C-alpha positions as a printed Julia matrix, in Angstrom:
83×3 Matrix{Float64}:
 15.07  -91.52  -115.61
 15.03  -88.89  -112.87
 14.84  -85.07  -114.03
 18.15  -84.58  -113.46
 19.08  -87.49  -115.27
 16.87  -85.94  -118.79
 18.24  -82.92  -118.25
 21.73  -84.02  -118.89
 20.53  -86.33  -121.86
 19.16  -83.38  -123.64
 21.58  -80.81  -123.09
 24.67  -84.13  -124.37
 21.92  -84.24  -127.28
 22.39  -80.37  -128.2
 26.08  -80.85  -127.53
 26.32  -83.09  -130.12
 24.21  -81.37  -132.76
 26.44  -78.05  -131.94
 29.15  -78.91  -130.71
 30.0   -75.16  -130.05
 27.65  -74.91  -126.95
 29.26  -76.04  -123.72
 26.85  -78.06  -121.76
 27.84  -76.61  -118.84
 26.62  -72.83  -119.64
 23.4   -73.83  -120.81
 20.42  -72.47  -118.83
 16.99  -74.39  -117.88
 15.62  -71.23  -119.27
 17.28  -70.61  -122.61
 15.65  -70.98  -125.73
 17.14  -73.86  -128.12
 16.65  -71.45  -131.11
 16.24  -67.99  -129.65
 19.3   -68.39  -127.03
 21.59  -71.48  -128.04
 21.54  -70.68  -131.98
 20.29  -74.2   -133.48
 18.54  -73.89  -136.77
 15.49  -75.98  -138.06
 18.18  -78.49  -139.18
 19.6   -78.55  -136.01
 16.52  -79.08  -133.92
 15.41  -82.11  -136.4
 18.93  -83.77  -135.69
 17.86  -82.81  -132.05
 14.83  -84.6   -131.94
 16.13  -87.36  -133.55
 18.61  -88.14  -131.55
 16.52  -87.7   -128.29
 14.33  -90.69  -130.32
 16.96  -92.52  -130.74
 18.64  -92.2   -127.16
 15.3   -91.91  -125.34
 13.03  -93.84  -127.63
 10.64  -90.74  -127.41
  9.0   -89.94  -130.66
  8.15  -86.16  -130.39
  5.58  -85.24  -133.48
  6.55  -81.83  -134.97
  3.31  -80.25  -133.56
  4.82  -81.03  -129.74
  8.45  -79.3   -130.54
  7.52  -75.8   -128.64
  7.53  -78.65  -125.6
 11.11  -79.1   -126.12
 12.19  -75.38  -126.34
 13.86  -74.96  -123.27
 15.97  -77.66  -121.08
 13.24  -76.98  -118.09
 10.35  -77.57  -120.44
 12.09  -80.81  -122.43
 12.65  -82.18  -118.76
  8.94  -81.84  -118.17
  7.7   -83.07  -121.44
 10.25  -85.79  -122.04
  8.91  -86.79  -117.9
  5.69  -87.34  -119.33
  6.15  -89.22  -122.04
  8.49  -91.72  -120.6
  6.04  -92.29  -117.55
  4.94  -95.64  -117.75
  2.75  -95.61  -114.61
C-alpha cells in the first residue's frame, strides 16, 4: 500500500471506532488521544481493527508509533514492507 493509501485506512479505522470524527478534518499531526478524543477502549478497537484490515499485529509496547496519522503511516510502512 502506498502512504497515501495507509493513511486513509487508518483514519476509515478511527472513523469507525468514533464515528463522531469526520475523516476529512483529521490532521497528520493530531494526537489519537490528546486531539481526536479516543479512550484506551477506543484505541484497542483501533488496533484491532488495523490487524484485522491490515494484518499488522502492533504489540502494546509499539502503540506511541500509532499516535498520530503521520506517524501510523510511517510505522504501519514498515511493518508491511516485505522487501
Amino acid at each position: 500500500m502506498t502512504p497515501p493509501e495507509l493513511r486513509a485506512a487508518f483514519v476509515a479505522e478511527i472513523a469507525q471506532v468514533a464515528p463522531d470524527i469526520d475523516p476529512a478534518t483529521v490532521a497528520d499531526t493530531d494526537h489519537i488521544q490528546d486531539d481526536l478524543g479516543l479512550d484506551s477502549m477506543d484505541v484497542l478497537n483501533l488496533v484491532a481493527r488495523l490487524h484485522e484490515r491490515l494484518g499488522v499485529a502492533i504489540p502494546e509496547a509499539e502503540y506511541r508509533e500509532i499516535a498520530t496519522p503521520a506517524r501510523a503511516v510511517a510505522y504501519l510502512s514498515r511493518c508491511l514492507d516485505t522487501t
